[in-house]
Coordinates of C-alpha atoms and ligand atoms in Angstrom, one line a residue:
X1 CA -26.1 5.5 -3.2
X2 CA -25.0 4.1 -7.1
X3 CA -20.9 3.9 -6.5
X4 CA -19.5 4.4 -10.0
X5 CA -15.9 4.2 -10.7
X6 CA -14.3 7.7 -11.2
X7 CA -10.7 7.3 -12.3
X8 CA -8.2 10.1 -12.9
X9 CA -4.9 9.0 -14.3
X10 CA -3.4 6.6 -11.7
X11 CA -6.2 7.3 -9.0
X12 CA -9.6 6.5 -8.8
X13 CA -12.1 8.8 -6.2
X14 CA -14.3 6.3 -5.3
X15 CA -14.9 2.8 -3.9
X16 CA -17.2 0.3 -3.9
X17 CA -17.8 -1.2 -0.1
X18 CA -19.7 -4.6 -1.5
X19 CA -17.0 -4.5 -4.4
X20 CA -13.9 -4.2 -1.8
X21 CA -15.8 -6.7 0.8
X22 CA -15.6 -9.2 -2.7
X23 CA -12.0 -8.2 -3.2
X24 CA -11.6 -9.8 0.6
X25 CA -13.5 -12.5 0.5
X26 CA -11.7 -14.1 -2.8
X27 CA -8.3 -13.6 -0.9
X28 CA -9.3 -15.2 2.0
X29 CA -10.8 -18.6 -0.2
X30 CA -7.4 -19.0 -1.6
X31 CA -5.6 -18.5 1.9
X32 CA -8.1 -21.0 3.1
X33 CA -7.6 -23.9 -0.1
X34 CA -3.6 -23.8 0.9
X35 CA -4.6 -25.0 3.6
X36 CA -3.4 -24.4 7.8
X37 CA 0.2 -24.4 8.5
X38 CA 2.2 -23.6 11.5
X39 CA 2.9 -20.6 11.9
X40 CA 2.7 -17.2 13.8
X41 CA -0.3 -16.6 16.1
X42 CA -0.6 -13.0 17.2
X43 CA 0.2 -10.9 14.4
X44 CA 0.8 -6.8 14.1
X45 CA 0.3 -5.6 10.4
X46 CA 1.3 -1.8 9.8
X47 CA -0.1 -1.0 6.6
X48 CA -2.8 -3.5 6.8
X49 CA -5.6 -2.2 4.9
X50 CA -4.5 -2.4 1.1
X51 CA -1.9 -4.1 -1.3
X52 CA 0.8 -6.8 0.3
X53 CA -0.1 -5.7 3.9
X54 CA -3.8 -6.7 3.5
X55 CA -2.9 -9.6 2.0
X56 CA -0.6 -10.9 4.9
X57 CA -2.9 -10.2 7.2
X58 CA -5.2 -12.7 5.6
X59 CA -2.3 -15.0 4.9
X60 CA -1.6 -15.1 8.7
X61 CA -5.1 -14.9 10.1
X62 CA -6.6 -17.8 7.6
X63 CA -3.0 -19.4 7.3
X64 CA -2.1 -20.0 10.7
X65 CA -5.4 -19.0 12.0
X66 CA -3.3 -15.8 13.9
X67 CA -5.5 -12.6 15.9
X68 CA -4.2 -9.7 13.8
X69 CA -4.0 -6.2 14.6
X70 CA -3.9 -4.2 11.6
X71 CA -2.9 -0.2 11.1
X72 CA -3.8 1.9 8.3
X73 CA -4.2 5.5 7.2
X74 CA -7.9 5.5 5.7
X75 CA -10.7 7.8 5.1
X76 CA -14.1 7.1 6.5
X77 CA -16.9 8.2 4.0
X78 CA -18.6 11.4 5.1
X79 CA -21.6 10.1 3.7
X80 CA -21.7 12.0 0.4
X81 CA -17.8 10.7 -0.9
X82 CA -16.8 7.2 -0.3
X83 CA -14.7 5.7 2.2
X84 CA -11.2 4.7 1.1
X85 CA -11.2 1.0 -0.1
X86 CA -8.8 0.4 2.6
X87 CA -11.1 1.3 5.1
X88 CA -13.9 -1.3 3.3
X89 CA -11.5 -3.6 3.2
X90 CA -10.9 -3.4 6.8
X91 CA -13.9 -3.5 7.7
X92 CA -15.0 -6.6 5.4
X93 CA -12.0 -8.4 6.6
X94 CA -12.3 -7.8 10.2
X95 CA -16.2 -9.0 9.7
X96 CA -15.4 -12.1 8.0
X97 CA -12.4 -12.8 10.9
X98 CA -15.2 -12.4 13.9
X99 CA -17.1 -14.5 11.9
X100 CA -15.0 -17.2 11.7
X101 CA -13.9 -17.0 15.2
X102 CA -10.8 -14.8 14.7
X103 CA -9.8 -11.9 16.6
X104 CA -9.3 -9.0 14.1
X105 CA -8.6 -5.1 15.7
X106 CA -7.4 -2.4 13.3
X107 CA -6.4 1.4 14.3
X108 CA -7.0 3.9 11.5
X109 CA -4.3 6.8 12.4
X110 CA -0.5 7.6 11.4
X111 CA 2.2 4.6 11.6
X112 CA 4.8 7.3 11.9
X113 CA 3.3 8.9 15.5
X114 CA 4.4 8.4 19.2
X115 CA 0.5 8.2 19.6
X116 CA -0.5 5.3 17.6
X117 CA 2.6 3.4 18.5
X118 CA 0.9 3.8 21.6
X119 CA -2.1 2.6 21.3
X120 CA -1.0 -0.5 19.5
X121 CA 1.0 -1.7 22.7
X122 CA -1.8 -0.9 24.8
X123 CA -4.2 -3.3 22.4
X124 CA -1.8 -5.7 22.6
X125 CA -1.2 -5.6 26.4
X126 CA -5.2 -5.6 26.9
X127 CA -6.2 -8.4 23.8
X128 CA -3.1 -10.6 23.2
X129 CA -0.1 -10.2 25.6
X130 CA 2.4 -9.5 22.9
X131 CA 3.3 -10.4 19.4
X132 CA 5.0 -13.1 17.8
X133 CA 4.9 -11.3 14.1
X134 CA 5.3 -7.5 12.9
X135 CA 4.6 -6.9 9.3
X136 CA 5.9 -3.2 8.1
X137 CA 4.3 -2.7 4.8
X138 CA 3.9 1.2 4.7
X139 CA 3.7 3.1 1.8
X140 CA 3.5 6.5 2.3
X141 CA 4.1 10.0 0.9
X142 CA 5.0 11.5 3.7
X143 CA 5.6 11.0 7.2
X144 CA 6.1 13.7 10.5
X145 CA 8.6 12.7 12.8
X146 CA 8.5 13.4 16.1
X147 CA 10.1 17.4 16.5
X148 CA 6.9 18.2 14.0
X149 CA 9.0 18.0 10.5
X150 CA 7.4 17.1 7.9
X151 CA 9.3 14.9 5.1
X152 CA 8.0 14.3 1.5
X153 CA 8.7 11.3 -0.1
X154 CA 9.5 11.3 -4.0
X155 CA 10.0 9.1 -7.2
X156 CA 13.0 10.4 -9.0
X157 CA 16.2 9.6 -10.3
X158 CA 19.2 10.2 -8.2
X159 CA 21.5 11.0 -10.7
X160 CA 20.9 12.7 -14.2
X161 CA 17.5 12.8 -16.3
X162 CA 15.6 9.3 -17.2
X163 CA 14.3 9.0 -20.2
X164 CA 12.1 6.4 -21.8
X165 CA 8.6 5.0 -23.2
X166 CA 5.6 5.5 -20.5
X167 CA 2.4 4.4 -21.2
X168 CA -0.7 7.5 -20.9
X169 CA -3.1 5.7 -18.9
X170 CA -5.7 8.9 -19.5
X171 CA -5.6 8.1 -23.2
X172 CA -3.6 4.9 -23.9
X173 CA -1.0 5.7 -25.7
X174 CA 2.8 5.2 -25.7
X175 CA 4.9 8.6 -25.5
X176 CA 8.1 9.3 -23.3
X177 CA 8.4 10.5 -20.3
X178 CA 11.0 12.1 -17.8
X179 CA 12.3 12.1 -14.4
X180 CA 14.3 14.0 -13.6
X181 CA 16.8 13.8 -11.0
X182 CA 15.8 14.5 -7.1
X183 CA 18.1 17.5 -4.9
X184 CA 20.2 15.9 -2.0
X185 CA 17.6 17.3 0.8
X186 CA 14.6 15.2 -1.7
X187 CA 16.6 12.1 -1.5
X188 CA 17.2 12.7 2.1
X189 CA 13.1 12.9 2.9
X190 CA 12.6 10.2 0.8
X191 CA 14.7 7.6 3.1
X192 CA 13.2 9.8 5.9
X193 CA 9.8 8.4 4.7
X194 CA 10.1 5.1 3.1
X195 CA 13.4 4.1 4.6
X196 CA 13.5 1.9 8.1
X197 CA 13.8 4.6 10.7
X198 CA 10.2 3.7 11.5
X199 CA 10.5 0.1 11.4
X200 CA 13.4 0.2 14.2
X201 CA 11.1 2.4 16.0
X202 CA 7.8 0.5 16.3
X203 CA 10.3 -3.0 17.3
X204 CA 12.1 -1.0 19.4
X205 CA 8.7 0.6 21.1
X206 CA 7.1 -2.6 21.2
X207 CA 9.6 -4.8 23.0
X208 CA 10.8 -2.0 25.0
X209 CA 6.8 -2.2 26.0
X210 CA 7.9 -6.0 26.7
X211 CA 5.4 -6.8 24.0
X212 CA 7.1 -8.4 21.9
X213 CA 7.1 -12.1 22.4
X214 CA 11.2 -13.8 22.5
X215 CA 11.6 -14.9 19.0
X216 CA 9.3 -12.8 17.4
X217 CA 9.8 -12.5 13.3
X218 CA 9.8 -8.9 11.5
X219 CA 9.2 -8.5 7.8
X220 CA 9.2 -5.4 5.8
X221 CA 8.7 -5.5 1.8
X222 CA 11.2 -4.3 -0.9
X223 CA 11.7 -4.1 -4.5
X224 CA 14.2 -4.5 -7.2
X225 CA 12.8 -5.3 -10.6
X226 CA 14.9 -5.4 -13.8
X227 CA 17.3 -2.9 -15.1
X228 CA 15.3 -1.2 -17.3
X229 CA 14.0 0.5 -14.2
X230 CA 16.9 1.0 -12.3
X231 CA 17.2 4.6 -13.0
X232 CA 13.9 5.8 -11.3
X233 CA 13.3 2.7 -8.9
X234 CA 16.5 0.6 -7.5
X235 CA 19.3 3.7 -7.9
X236 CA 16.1 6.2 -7.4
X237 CA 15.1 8.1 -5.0
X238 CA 12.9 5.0 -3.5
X239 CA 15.9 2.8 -4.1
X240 CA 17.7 4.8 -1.1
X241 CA 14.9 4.4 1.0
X242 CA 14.8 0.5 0.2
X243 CA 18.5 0.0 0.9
X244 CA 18.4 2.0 4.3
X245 CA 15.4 -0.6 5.0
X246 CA 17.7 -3.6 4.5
X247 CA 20.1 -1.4 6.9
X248 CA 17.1 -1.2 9.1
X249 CA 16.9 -5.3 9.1
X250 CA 20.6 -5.8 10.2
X251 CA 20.1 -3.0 13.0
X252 CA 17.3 -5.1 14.2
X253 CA 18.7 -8.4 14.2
X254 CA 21.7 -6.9 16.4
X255 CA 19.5 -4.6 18.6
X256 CA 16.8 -7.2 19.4
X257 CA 19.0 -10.0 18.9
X258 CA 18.9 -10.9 22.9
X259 CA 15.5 -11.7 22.3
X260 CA 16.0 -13.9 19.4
X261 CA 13.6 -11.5 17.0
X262 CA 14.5 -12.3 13.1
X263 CA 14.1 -9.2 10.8
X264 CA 13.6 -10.1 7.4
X265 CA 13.1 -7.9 3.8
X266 CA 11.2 -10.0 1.5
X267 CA 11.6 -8.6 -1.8
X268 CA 8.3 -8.9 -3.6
X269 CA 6.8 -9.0 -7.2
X270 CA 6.1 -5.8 -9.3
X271 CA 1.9 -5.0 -9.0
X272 CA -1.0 -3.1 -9.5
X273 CA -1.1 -1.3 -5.9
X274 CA -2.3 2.4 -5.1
X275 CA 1.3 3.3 -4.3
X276 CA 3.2 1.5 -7.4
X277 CA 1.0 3.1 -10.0
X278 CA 2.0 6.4 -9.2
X279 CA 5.2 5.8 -10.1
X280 CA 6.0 6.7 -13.4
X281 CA 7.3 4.1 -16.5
X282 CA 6.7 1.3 -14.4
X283 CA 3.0 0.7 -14.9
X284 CA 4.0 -0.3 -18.6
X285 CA 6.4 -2.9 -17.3
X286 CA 4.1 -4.2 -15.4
X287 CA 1.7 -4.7 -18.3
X288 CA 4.1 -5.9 -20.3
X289 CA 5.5 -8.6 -17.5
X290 CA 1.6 -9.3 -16.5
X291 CA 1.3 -10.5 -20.1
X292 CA 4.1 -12.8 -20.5
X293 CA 3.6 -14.4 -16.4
X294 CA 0.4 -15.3 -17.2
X295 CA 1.2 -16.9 -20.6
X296 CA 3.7 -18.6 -18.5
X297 CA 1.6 -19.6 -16.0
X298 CA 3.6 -17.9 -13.2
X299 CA 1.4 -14.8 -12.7
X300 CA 0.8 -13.7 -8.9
X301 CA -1.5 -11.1 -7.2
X302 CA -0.6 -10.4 -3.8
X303 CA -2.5 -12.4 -1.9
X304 CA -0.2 -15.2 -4.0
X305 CA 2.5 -13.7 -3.1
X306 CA 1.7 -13.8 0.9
X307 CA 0.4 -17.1 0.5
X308 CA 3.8 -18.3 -1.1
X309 CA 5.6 -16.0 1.7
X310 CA 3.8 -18.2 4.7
X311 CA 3.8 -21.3 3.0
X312 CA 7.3 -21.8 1.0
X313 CA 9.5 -19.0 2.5
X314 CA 9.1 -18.3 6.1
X315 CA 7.5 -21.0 7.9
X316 CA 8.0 -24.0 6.1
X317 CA 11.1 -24.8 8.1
X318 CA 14.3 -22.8 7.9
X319 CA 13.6 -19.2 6.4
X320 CA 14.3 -19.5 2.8
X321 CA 17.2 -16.6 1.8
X322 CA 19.3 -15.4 -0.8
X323 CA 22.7 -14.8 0.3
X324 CA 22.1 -11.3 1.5
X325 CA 19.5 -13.1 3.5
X326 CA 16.2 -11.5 2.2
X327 CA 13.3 -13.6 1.0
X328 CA 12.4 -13.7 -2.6
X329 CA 9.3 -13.5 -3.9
X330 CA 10.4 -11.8 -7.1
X331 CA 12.0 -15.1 -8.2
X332 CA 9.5 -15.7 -10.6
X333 CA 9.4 -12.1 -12.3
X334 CA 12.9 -12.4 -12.5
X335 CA 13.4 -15.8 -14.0
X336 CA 15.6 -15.0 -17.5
X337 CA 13.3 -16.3 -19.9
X338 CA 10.6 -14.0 -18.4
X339 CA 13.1 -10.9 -18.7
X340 CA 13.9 -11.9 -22.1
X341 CA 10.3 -11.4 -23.1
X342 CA 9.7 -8.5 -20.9
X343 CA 12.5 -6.1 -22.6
X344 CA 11.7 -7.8 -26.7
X345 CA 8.0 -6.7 -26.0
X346 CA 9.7 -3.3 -24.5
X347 CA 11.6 -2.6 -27.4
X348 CA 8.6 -3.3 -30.1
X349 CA 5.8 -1.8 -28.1
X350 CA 4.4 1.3 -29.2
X351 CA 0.6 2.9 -29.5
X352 CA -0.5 1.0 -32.2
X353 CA 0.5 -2.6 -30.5
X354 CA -0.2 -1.9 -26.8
X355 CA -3.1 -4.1 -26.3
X356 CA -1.4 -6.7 -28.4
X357 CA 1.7 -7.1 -26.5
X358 CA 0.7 -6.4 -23.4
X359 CA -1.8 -6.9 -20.9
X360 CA -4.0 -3.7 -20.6
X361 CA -6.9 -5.6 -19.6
X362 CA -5.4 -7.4 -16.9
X363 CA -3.7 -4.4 -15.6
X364 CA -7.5 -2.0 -15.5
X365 CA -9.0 -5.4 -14.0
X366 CA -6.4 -5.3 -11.2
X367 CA -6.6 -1.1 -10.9
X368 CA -10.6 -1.4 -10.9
X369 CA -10.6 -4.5 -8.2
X370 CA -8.2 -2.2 -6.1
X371 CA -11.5 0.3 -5.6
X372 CA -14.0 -3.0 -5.8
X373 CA -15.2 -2.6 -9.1
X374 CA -15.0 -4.8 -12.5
X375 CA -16.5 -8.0 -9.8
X376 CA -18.9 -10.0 -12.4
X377 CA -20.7 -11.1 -9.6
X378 CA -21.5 -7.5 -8.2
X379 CA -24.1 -5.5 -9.5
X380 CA -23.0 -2.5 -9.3
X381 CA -26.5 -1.1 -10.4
X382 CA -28.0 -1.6 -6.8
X383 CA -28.0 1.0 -4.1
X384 CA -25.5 0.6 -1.5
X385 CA -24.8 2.0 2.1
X386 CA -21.5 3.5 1.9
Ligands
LIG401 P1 -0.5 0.1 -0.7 O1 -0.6 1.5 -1.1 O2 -1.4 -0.9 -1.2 O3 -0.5 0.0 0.9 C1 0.0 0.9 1.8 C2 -0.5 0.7 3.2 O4 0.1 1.7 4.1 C3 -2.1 0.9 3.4 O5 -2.6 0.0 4.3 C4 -2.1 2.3 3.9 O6 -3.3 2.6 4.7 C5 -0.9 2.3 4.8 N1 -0.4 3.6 5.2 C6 0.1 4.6 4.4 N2 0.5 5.7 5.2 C7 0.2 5.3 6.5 C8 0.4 6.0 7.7 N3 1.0 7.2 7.8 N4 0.0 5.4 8.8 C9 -0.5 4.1 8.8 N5 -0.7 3.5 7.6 C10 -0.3 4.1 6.5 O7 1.0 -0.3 -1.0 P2 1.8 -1.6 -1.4 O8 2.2 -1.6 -2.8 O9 1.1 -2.8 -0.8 O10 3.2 -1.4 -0.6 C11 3.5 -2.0 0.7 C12 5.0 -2.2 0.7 O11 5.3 -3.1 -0.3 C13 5.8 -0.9 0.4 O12 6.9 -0.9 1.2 C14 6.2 -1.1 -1.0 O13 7.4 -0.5 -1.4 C15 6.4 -2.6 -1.0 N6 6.4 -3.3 -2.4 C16 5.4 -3.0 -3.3 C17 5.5 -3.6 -4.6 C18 4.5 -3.3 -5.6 O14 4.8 -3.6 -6.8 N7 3.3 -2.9 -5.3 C19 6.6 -4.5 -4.9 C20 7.5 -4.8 -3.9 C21 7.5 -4.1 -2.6

């Protein structure tokens, strides 16, 4: 079959397998030219196939040469739509692992269930023994706990109506939009969803399982990002569900501190990701900051990120911590003379200027590349088994 892109809005239908299995590949060559350090060698990624969780797993299984398990919710092709790139992206990774000698298993089912929980401690038992690393980098819209209740998460303002400029990605142009402020039962399912009930779950399943080695490090990923979107992002609805996940760290170190596990947040950078670009007024932030990081040199994708978060923050010694004790990888993004820019742009930015003050191009090349298109050195032309 001829994949073509088909984008609506924030979302694109289709994915290219070859294009995704390229999206892989370059992560792993710059994994591989930071070189090997010493670091964790059995790995568990929830959330593995896309975005910051694909991303470490390649950071630990080419960083520190670590067997990764990975789990991801992802749709299998049913031979006239596309698979999911996640699921390409799993299954170029997990080819390119066994290739270079790594063990690489991945479960494709819900995070959130008793079941999969399940059958991750039974892989682990079988293949590695236990873990010595848990990444929790879920994003979700919804999740059904245990009792069958199903909770939808939600990107609203907790408080009264937001207003400000959002950029139309159907046609390009600058308007306004509004969010408008989420009920006490939406907040509720929110932190139900993207909160850290889970994460204190899956450590607590896993070393109640006794699978989880004695000194074993936890990281789950946050977010702040500048004031201009505090309204729908750190006092928002997913705000909550991040502060209840910095909760979820401290409840960790106490409950597993017998064994010596380390929870960590690490609060990452503002990117192009399936789940950030649904969320509205940010994606013209991020074309706004994508422009003035890379004229500043300091632009990151995610694999730079994860390759910064092995490298400099978590394994190059002591953990490096701000002094709430989370990791920051959103340094960079918010560095004052990068803000500065960020909000003069925001303020002068309008239709007419867009592609002149900010990065449009970079932000499609980084939607597009999500799916496996836009790779010069694909041609997309051929006929490909999807
Ligand atoms: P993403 O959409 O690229 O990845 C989400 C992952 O979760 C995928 O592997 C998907 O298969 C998996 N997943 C979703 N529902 C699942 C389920 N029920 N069971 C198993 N797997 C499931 O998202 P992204 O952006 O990489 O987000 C990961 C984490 O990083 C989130 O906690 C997010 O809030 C955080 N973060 C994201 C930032 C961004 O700008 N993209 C910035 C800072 C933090």
């Amino acid at each position: 079959m001829i994949v073509e892109p088909k984008v609506r809005g924030f979302i694109c239908a289709t994915a290219h397998p070859v294009g995704c299995r390229e999206n892989v590949k370059r992560q792993i060559e710059y994994i591989k030219h930071l070189g090997t350090l010493d670091g964790p060698k059995h790995v568990l990624v929830i959330g593995a196939s896309t975005g910051y969780g694909l991303a470490s797993r390649i950071a630990a299984a080419y960083g520190s040469g670590a067997s990764t398990i990975g789990v991801m919710f992802e749709k299998e092709s049913n031979g006239r739509r596309t698979a999911t790139p996640g699921y390409y992206n799993t299954k170029a990774f997990e080819a390119f692992a066994q290739a270079d000698g790594l063990y690489a298993k991945s479960i494709n089912g819900d995070a959130f269930s008793h079941e999969v929980k399940e059958q991750v401690i039974q892989m682990i038992r079988d293949d590695l023994g236990s873990v010595d690393m848990v990444i929790y980098s879920l994003a979700a819209p919804r999740r059904t706990t245990a009792d069958g209740v199903t909770y939808q998460s939600v990107l609203k303002t907790t408080s009264s109506d937001f207003t400000n400029k959002s950029w139309n990605l159907r046609d390009n142009t600058i308007g306004e939009a509004t969010i408008s402020p989420a009920t006490e039962e939406e907040i509720t399912a929110t932190v139900k969803v993207m909160g850290g009930e889970d994460w204190i779950d899956w450590m607590n399943a896993l070393s109640q399982a006794g699978v989880l080695a004695d000194g074993a490090v936890t990281v789950a990923y946050s977010y702040i990002g500048p004031e201009l979107t505090y309204p729908v992002y750190l006092n928002g609805t997913i705000g909550m569900a991040k502060k209840h996940l910095q909760a979820s760290a401290a409840v960790i170190n106490e409950t597993l501190a017998p064994h010596h596990v380390k929870a960590y947040i690490s609060v990452n950078k503002a990117l192009v990701t399936q789940a950030s670009a649904a969320i509205p007024i940010v994606p013209l932030y991020f074309a706004i900051l994508y422009k003035v990081m890379k004229e500043k040199g300091l632009h990151e994708g995610c694999i730079e990120q994860m390759g910064r978060l092995f490298h400099e923050k978590l394994f190059a010694g002591s953990p490096v911590v701000d002094q709430e004790g989370r990791i920051r990888l959103d340094d960079w993004e918010l560095r004052e003379d990068v803000q500065k820019e960020v909000m003069e742009i925001w303020d002068k930015i309008r239709t007419e200027n867009i592609t002149e003050l900010a990065d449009v191009e970079g932000y499609w090349d980084d939607f597009y590349r999500m799916f496996g298109f836009r790779f010069p050195n694909v041609d997309y032309t051929q006929d490909v088994e999807i």
